[in-house]
PDB file of C-alpha atoms in Angstrom:
ATOM      1  CA  LYS A  27      98.328  87.125 121.183  1.00 64.00           C
ATOM      2  CA  ALA A  28      99.807  87.570 117.705  1.00 80.00           C
ATOM      3  CA  GLY A  29     100.400  91.138 116.413  1.00 94.00           C
ATOM      4  CA  VAL A  30      99.475  92.414 113.118  1.00 97.00           C
ATOM      5  CA  THR A  31     101.204  90.429 110.375  1.00 97.00           C
ATOM      6  CA  GLN A  32     101.944  91.888 106.937  1.00 98.00           C
ATOM      7  CA  THR A  33     103.027  89.924 103.657  1.00 97.00           C
ATOM      8  CA  PRO A  34     105.163  90.065 101.790  1.00 98.00           C
ATOM      9  CA  ARG A  35     107.707  92.122 103.911  1.00 97.00           C
ATOM     10  CA  TYR A  36     109.779  93.219 100.724  1.00 97.00           C
ATOM     11  CA  LEU A  37     109.080  93.273  96.895  1.00 97.00           C
ATOM     12  CA  ILE A  38     110.339  94.798  93.892  1.00 98.00           C
ATOM     13  CA  LYS A  39     108.064  95.631  91.036  1.00 98.00           C
ATOM     14  CA  THR A  40     108.223  97.168  87.615  1.00 98.00           C
ATOM     15  CA  ARG A  41     106.488 100.456  86.641  1.00 98.00           C
ATOM     16  CA  GLY A  42     103.195  99.792  85.279  1.00 98.00           C
ATOM     17  CA  GLN A  43     102.676  96.445  87.213  1.00 98.00           C
ATOM     18  CA  GLN A  44     100.362  96.037  89.818  1.00 98.00           C
ATOM     19  CA  VAL A  45     100.795  94.721  93.562  1.00 98.00           C
ATOM     20  CA  THR A  46      98.728  93.229  96.339  1.00 98.00           C
ATOM     21  CA  LEU A  47      99.676  93.479  99.728  1.00 98.00           C
ATOM     22  CA  SER A  48      98.215  91.351 102.557  1.00 98.00           C
ATOM     23  CA  CYS A  49      97.384  92.162 106.354  1.00 98.00           C
ATOM     24  CA  SER A  50      96.289  89.764 109.135  1.00 98.00           C
ATOM     25  CA  PRO A  51      94.936  92.012 112.055  1.00 97.00           C
ATOM     26  CA  ILE A  52      95.271  91.141 115.754  1.00 96.00           C
ATOM     27  CA  SER A  53      92.573  88.553 116.471  1.00 95.00           C
ATOM     28  CA  GLY A  54      89.236  90.147 117.521  1.00 93.00           C
ATOM     29  CA  HIS A  55      90.108  93.441 115.834  1.00 93.00           C
ATOM     30  CA  ARG A  56      87.594  94.409 113.159  1.00 92.00           C
ATOM     31  CA  SER A  57      89.301  97.629 112.012  1.00 92.00           C
ATOM     32  CA  VAL A  58      92.131  97.638 109.292  1.00 95.00           C
ATOM     33  CA  SER A  59      93.771 100.775 108.253  1.00 95.00           C
ATOM     34  CA  TRP A  60      96.589 101.200 105.721  1.00 97.00           C
ATOM     35  CA  TYR A  61      99.230 103.913 105.625  1.00 97.00           C
ATOM     36  CA  GLN A  62     102.095 104.832 103.302  1.00 97.00           C
ATOM     37  CA  GLN A  63     105.335 106.061 104.643  1.00 97.00           C
ATOM     38  CA  THR A  64     107.886 107.933 102.325  1.00 95.00           C
ATOM     39  CA  PRO A  65     110.977 110.118 103.353  1.00 91.00           C
ATOM     40  CA  GLY A  66     109.169 113.202 101.576  1.00 89.00           C
ATOM     41  CA  GLN A  67     105.583 112.889 102.718  1.00 91.00           C
ATOM     42  CA  GLY A  68     106.024 110.924 105.983  1.00 92.00           C
ATOM     43  CA  LEU A  69     103.144 108.774 107.184  1.00 95.00           C
ATOM     44  CA  GLN A  70      99.982 109.187 105.276  1.00 95.00           C
ATOM     45  CA  PHE A  71      96.573 107.474 105.709  1.00 95.00           C
ATOM     46  CA  LEU A  72      95.377 105.474 102.773  1.00 97.00           C
ATOM     47  CA  PHE A  73      92.047 103.746 103.960  1.00 94.00           C
ATOM     48  CA  GLU A  74      90.285 102.058 106.796  1.00 94.00           C
ATOM     49  CA  TYR A  75      88.034  99.088 106.735  1.00 94.00           C
ATOM     50  CA  PHE A  76      85.513  98.062 109.371  1.00 92.00           C
ATOM     51  CA  SER A  77      83.493  94.839 109.067  1.00 91.00           C
ATOM     52  CA  GLU A  78      84.279  94.462 105.357  1.00 94.00           C
ATOM     53  CA  THR A  79      83.273  98.009 104.596  1.00 94.00           C
ATOM     54  CA  GLN A  80      85.580 101.031 103.800  1.00 94.00           C
ATOM     55  CA  ARG A  81      84.668 103.508 106.462  1.00 91.00           C
ATOM     56  CA  ASN A  82      87.252 106.233 105.489  1.00 90.00           C
ATOM     57  CA  LYS A  83      89.630 107.113 102.799  1.00 93.00           C
ATOM     58  CA  GLY A  84      92.621 109.399 102.345  1.00 93.00           C
ATOM     59  CA  ASN A  85      93.649 111.414  99.541  1.00 94.00           C
ATOM     60  CA  PHE A  86      95.214 108.956  97.242  1.00 97.00           C
ATOM     61  CA  PRO A  87      94.467 108.235  93.509  1.00 97.00           C
ATOM     62  CA  GLY A  88      92.002 105.482  92.414  1.00 97.00           C
ATOM     63  CA  ARG A  89      95.005 103.338  91.581  1.00 98.00           C
ATOM     64  CA  PHE A  90      95.172 102.531  95.380  1.00 98.00           C
ATOM     65  CA  SER A  91      92.321 100.156  96.617  1.00 97.00           C
ATOM     66  CA  GLY A  92      91.606  97.789  99.286  1.00 97.00           C
ATOM     67  CA  ARG A  93      89.295  95.221 100.638  1.00 97.00           C
ATOM     68  CA  GLN A  94      88.554  93.466 103.733  1.00 97.00           C
ATOM     69  CA  PHE A  95      87.351  89.893 104.186  1.00 97.00           C
ATOM     70  CA  SER A  96      84.945  88.296 106.589  1.00 95.00           C
ATOM     71  CA  ASN A  97      87.674  87.119 108.652  1.00 94.00           C
ATOM     72  CA  SER A  98      88.901  90.946 109.073  1.00 95.00           C
ATOM     73  CA  ARG A  99      91.995  90.140 107.124  1.00 97.00           C
ATOM     74  CA  SER A 100      92.774  92.846 104.471  1.00 98.00           C
ATOM     75  CA  GLU A 101      94.424  93.347 101.133  1.00 98.00           C
ATOM     76  CA  MET A 102      95.421  96.501  99.405  1.00 98.00           C
ATOM     77  CA  ASN A 103      96.144  96.768  95.737  1.00 98.00           C
ATOM     78  CA  VAL A 104      98.049  99.315  93.822  1.00 98.00           C
ATOM     79  CA  SER A 105      97.659  99.201  89.956  1.00 97.00           C
ATOM     80  CA  THR A 106      99.771 100.785  87.294  1.00 98.00           C
ATOM     81  CA  LEU A 107     102.574 101.240  89.688  1.00 98.00           C
ATOM     82  CA  GLU A 108     104.680 104.433  89.346  1.00 98.00           C
ATOM     83  CA  LEU A 109     108.079 105.173  90.754  1.00 98.00           C
ATOM     84  CA  GLY A 110     106.722 107.451  93.379  1.00 97.00           C
ATOM     85  CA  ASP A 111     104.638 104.536  94.937  1.00 98.00           C
ATOM     86  CA  SER A 112     108.024 103.205  96.309  1.00 98.00           C
ATOM     87  CA  ALA A 113     107.306 103.074 100.114  1.00 98.00           C
ATOM     88  CA  LEU A 114     106.862 101.478 103.359  1.00 98.00           C
ATOM     89  CA  TYR A 115     103.229 100.339 103.557  1.00 98.00           C
ATOM     90  CA  LEU A 116     101.966  99.744 106.932  1.00 98.00           C
ATOM     91  CA  CYS A 117      98.716  97.995 107.978  1.00 97.00           C
ATOM     92  CA  ALA A 118      97.220  98.716 111.459  1.00 96.00           C
ATOM     93  CA  SER A 119      94.401  96.962 113.414  1.00 94.00           C
ATOM     94  CA  SER A 120      92.140  98.082 116.235  1.00 91.00           C
ATOM     95  CA  LEU A 121      89.002  97.147 117.940  1.00 87.00           C
ATOM     96  CA  ASP A 122      87.486 100.361 116.734  1.00 78.00           C
ATOM     97  CA  PRO A 123      89.701 103.474 116.333  1.00 70.00           C
ATOM     98  CA  GLY A 124      86.418 105.513 116.005  1.00 70.00           C
ATOM     99  CA  ILE A 125      85.787 105.309 119.628  1.00 71.00           C
ATOM    100  CA  GLY A 126      89.498 105.861 120.730  1.00 74.00           C
ATOM    101  CA  ASN A 127      90.840 102.452 120.775  1.00 82.00           C
ATOM    102  CA  THR A 128      94.577 102.011 120.410  1.00 87.00           C
ATOM    103  CA  ILE A 129      95.838 101.234 116.908  1.00 90.00           C
ATOM    104  CA  TYR A 130      98.663  98.579 116.468  1.00 93.00           C
ATOM    105  CA  PHE A 131     100.853  98.479 113.536  1.00 96.00           C
ATOM    106  CA  GLY A 132     102.556  95.667 111.715  1.00 97.00           C
ATOM    107  CA  GLU A 133     106.157  95.706 110.325  1.00 97.00           C
ATOM    108  CA  GLY A 134     105.110  96.765 106.901  1.00 97.00           C
ATOM    109  CA  SER A 135     105.690  95.833 103.484  1.00 98.00           C
ATOM    110  CA  TRP A 136     108.536  97.608 101.587  1.00 97.00           C
ATOM    111  CA  LEU A 137     107.726  98.245  97.904  1.00 98.00           C
ATOM    112  CA  THR A 138     110.295  99.323  95.494  1.00 98.00           C
ATOM    113  CA  VAL A 139     109.223 100.211  92.058  1.00 98.00           C
ATOM    114  CA  VAL A 140     111.915 100.244  89.355  1.00 98.00           C
TER     115      VAL A 140
ATOM    116  CA  SER B 276      98.335 117.522 105.900  1.00 46.00           C
ATOM    117  CA  GLN B 277     100.235 117.312 109.068  1.00 49.00           C
ATOM    118  CA  GLN B 278      98.336 117.529 112.263  1.00 60.00           C
ATOM    119  CA  GLY B 279     101.104 116.766 114.878  1.00 66.00           C
ATOM    120  CA  GLU B 280     104.523 118.418 114.557  1.00 80.00           C
ATOM    121  CA  GLU B 281     107.296 116.969 116.675  1.00 84.00           C
ATOM    122  CA  ASP B 282     110.043 119.144 118.096  1.00 87.00           C
ATOM    123  CA  PRO B 283     112.973 118.668 117.815  1.00 93.00           C
ATOM    124  CA  GLN B 284     113.489 117.023 114.627  1.00 93.00           C
ATOM    125  CA  ALA B 285     116.513 115.316 115.825  1.00 96.00           C
ATOM    126  CA  LEU B 286     117.833 114.877 119.403  1.00 97.00           C
ATOM    127  CA  SER B 287     121.308 113.408 120.448  1.00 97.00           C
ATOM    128  CA  ILE B 288     121.981 112.308 124.118  1.00 97.00           C
ATOM    129  CA  GLN B 289     124.153 110.016 126.323  1.00 97.00           C
ATOM    130  CA  GLU B 290     122.984 106.884 127.845  1.00 98.00           C
ATOM    131  CA  GLY B 291     121.413 107.659 131.135  1.00 98.00           C
ATOM    132  CA  GLU B 292     120.244 111.014 130.164  1.00 98.00           C
ATOM    133  CA  ASN B 293     116.527 112.007 129.865  1.00 98.00           C
ATOM    134  CA  ALA B 294     115.000 112.741 126.484  1.00 97.00           C
ATOM    135  CA  THR B 295     112.015 114.984 125.937  1.00 97.00           C
ATOM    136  CA  MET B 296     110.079 115.221 122.802  1.00 97.00           C
ATOM    137  CA  ASN B 297     107.251 117.641 122.145  1.00 96.00           C
ATOM    138  CA  CYS B 298     104.306 117.409 119.764  1.00 94.00           C
ATOM    139  CA  SER B 299     101.945 120.173 118.697  1.00 94.00           C
ATOM    140  CA  TYR B 300      98.621 119.822 116.860  1.00 92.00           C
ATOM    141  CA  LYS B 301      96.074 121.954 115.408  1.00 89.00           C
ATOM    142  CA  THR B 302      92.549 120.745 115.941  1.00 86.00           C
ATOM    143  CA  SER B 303      90.693 119.281 118.933  1.00 86.00           C
ATOM    144  CA  ILE B 304      91.305 115.752 119.723  1.00 87.00           C
ATOM    145  CA  ASN B 305      89.880 112.714 121.493  1.00 86.00           C
ATOM    146  CA  ASN B 306      93.294 111.268 122.162  1.00 89.00           C
ATOM    147  CA  LEU B 307      96.790 111.231 121.079  1.00 91.00           C
ATOM    148  CA  GLN B 308      99.076 108.327 120.688  1.00 93.00           C
ATOM    149  CA  TRP B 309     102.853 108.050 120.634  1.00 95.00           C
ATOM    150  CA  TYR B 310     104.725 105.553 118.477  1.00 96.00           C
ATOM    151  CA  ARG B 311     108.395 104.432 118.139  1.00 97.00           C
ATOM    152  CA  GLN B 312     109.957 103.307 114.876  1.00 97.00           C
ATOM    153  CA  ASN B 313     113.361 101.684 114.611  1.00 95.00           C
ATOM    154  CA  SER B 314     115.077 102.060 111.392  1.00 90.00           C
ATOM    155  CA  GLY B 315     113.204 100.168 108.576  1.00 84.00           C
ATOM    156  CA  ARG B 316     110.807  98.585 110.982  1.00 92.00           C
ATOM    157  CA  GLY B 317     106.974  99.148 111.775  1.00 94.00           C
ATOM    158  CA  LEU B 318     105.477 101.344 114.438  1.00 96.00           C
ATOM    159  CA  VAL B 319     105.423 100.369 118.035  1.00 96.00           C
ATOM    160  CA  HIS B 320     102.597 101.714 120.139  1.00 95.00           C
ATOM    161  CA  LEU B 321     103.877 103.481 123.181  1.00 96.00           C
ATOM    162  CA  ILE B 322     101.201 105.329 124.871  1.00 95.00           C
ATOM    163  CA  LEU B 323      97.655 106.446 124.262  1.00 93.00           C
ATOM    164  CA  ILE B 324      96.440 109.468 126.284  1.00 93.00           C
ATOM    165  CA  ARG B 325      92.988 110.719 126.131  1.00 91.00           C
ATOM    166  CA  SER B 326      91.849 114.338 126.014  1.00 91.00           C
ATOM    167  CA  ASN B 327      90.549 114.305 129.590  1.00 93.00           C
ATOM    168  CA  GLU B 328      93.948 112.878 130.822  1.00 95.00           C
ATOM    169  CA  ARG B 329      96.951 115.199 131.797  1.00 97.00           C
ATOM    170  CA  GLU B 330      99.659 112.745 132.369  1.00 98.00           C
ATOM    171  CA  LYS B 331     100.293 109.140 131.730  1.00 97.00           C
ATOM    172  CA  HIS B 332     103.285 106.682 132.777  1.00 97.00           C
ATOM    173  CA  SER B 333     104.384 103.630 131.222  1.00 96.00           C
ATOM    174  CA  GLY B 334     107.772 102.345 132.614  1.00 97.00           C
ATOM    175  CA  ARG B 335     110.400 104.874 131.734  1.00 98.00           C
ATOM    176  CA  LEU B 336     107.958 106.915 129.668  1.00 98.00           C
ATOM    177  CA  ARG B 337     105.911 109.787 130.812  1.00 98.00           C
ATOM    178  CA  VAL B 338     103.385 111.541 128.498  1.00 98.00           C
ATOM    179  CA  THR B 339     101.707 114.782 129.205  1.00 98.00           C
ATOM    180  CA  LEU B 340      98.882 116.407 127.341  1.00 97.00           C
ATOM    181  CA  ASP B 341      97.815 120.033 127.518  1.00 96.00           C
ATOM    182  CA  THR B 342      94.642 120.437 125.412  1.00 94.00           C
ATOM    183  CA  SER B 343      94.620 124.299 126.006  1.00 95.00           C
ATOM    184  CA  LYS B 344      98.031 124.646 124.219  1.00 95.00           C
ATOM    185  CA  LYS B 345      97.222 121.700 121.784  1.00 94.00           C
ATOM    186  CA  SER B 346     100.694 120.025 122.784  1.00 95.00           C
ATOM    187  CA  SER B 347     101.875 116.820 124.207  1.00 96.00           C
ATOM    188  CA  SER B 348     105.325 115.914 125.443  1.00 97.00           C
ATOM    189  CA  LEU B 349     107.039 112.449 125.739  1.00 98.00           C
ATOM    190  CA  LEU B 350     109.741 112.060 128.287  1.00 98.00           C
ATOM    191  CA  ILE B 351     112.098 109.038 128.258  1.00 98.00           C
ATOM    192  CA  THR B 352     113.918 108.760 131.423  1.00 98.00           C
ATOM    193  CA  ALA B 353     117.340 107.094 131.993  1.00 98.00           C
ATOM    194  CA  SER B 354     117.863 106.730 128.142  1.00 98.00           C
ATOM    195  CA  ARG B 355     119.389 103.529 126.789  1.00 97.00           C
ATOM    196  CA  ALA B 356     121.202 102.933 123.477  1.00 97.00           C
ATOM    197  CA  ALA B 357     118.075 100.607 122.657  1.00 96.00           C
ATOM    198  CA  ASP B 358     115.890 103.659 122.671  1.00 98.00           C
ATOM    199  CA  THR B 359     117.360 105.043 119.548  1.00 98.00           C
ATOM    200  CA  ALA B 360     114.575 105.364 116.985  1.00 98.00           C
ATOM    201  CA  SER B 361     112.163 107.744 115.466  1.00 97.00           C
ATOM    202  CA  TYR B 362     109.194 108.905 117.698  1.00 97.00           C
ATOM    203  CA  PHE B 363     105.952 110.033 116.099  1.00 95.00           C
ATOM    204  CA  CYS B 364     102.930 111.418 117.845  1.00 94.00           C
ATOM    205  CA  ALA B 365      99.599 110.680 116.152  1.00 93.00           C
ATOM    206  CA  THR B 366      96.153 112.330 116.541  1.00 89.00           C
ATOM    207  CA  GLY B 367      92.781 111.399 115.358  1.00 78.00           C
ATOM    208  CA  GLY B 368      91.897 113.088 111.974  1.00 62.00           C
ATOM    209  CA  ALA B 369      88.833 112.518 109.941  1.00 58.00           C
ATOM    210  CA  GLY B 370      86.879 109.848 111.661  1.00 63.00           C
ATOM    211  CA  THR B 371      89.232 106.956 112.101  1.00 73.00           C
ATOM    212  CA  ALA B 372      92.536 108.145 110.488  1.00 84.00           C
ATOM    213  CA  LEU B 373      95.603 108.879 112.372  1.00 88.00           C
ATOM    214  CA  ILE B 374      97.511 112.053 111.283  1.00 88.00           C
ATOM    215  CA  PHE B 375     101.143 111.868 112.068  1.00 91.00           C
ATOM    216  CA  GLY B 376     103.851 114.350 112.510  1.00 88.00           C
ATOM    217  CA  LYS B 377     107.105 113.952 110.825  1.00 89.00           C
ATOM    218  CA  GLY B 378     108.749 112.628 114.019  1.00 93.00           C
ATOM    219  CA  THR B 379     111.800 113.151 116.314  1.00 96.00           C
ATOM    220  CA  THR B 380     114.912 111.043 115.568  1.00 96.00           C
ATOM    221  CA  LEU B 381     116.462 110.136 118.899  1.00 97.00           C
ATOM    222  CA  SER B 382     120.097 108.957 119.060  1.00 98.00           C
ATOM    223  CA  VAL B 383     121.394 107.531 122.184  1.00 98.00           C
ATOM    224  CA  SER B 384     125.125 106.986 122.504  1.00 96.00           C
ATOM    225  CA  SER B 385     126.946 104.795 124.935  1.00 90.00           C
TER     226      SER B 385
END
């Protein structure tokens, strides 16, 4: 069974640009979550989608957005990039974390903003 | 905000030794999960332990949970160089979010 797949793995963007990251969850999983990992703040929850609906959102500015498609694939978008957005962005999938199912992570997308 | 806090922050041991990492959390939980992260890579799920469980095993891993003390421990027995990684505990936050601690960096030398 394929794991959580994230693309691209590495990317470099310029301040002010926007970026879209993609995530394909494990087959059958309807929940997709996104996390940001930085050396200073550690792992922080961005948002979670379940059956195409945003079910939970972390404490991030509106420049961070996401969506989920009918096949459970998800994208997250960051607009007007800032240097501080440089981070490892991790996607996670689960049958339903709300009822205690295991949450599985992908390899992440490394974003560098210059 | 950090829910889980791992202790120690860093741990260096020799191959064959056991490694113990601790995690403390602040609020009531339904379950607690442990993850491993190799440098620059994603998180690998190790074990999920539910609030009504006290101990769980998986291969060389043993996890305990003490809900009265709001703490958990991860024991890796007979450590190998390949166990070198950062280890995180994560608890359920608001709804479906995981809240992570800052992790324990384990270094196993041969």
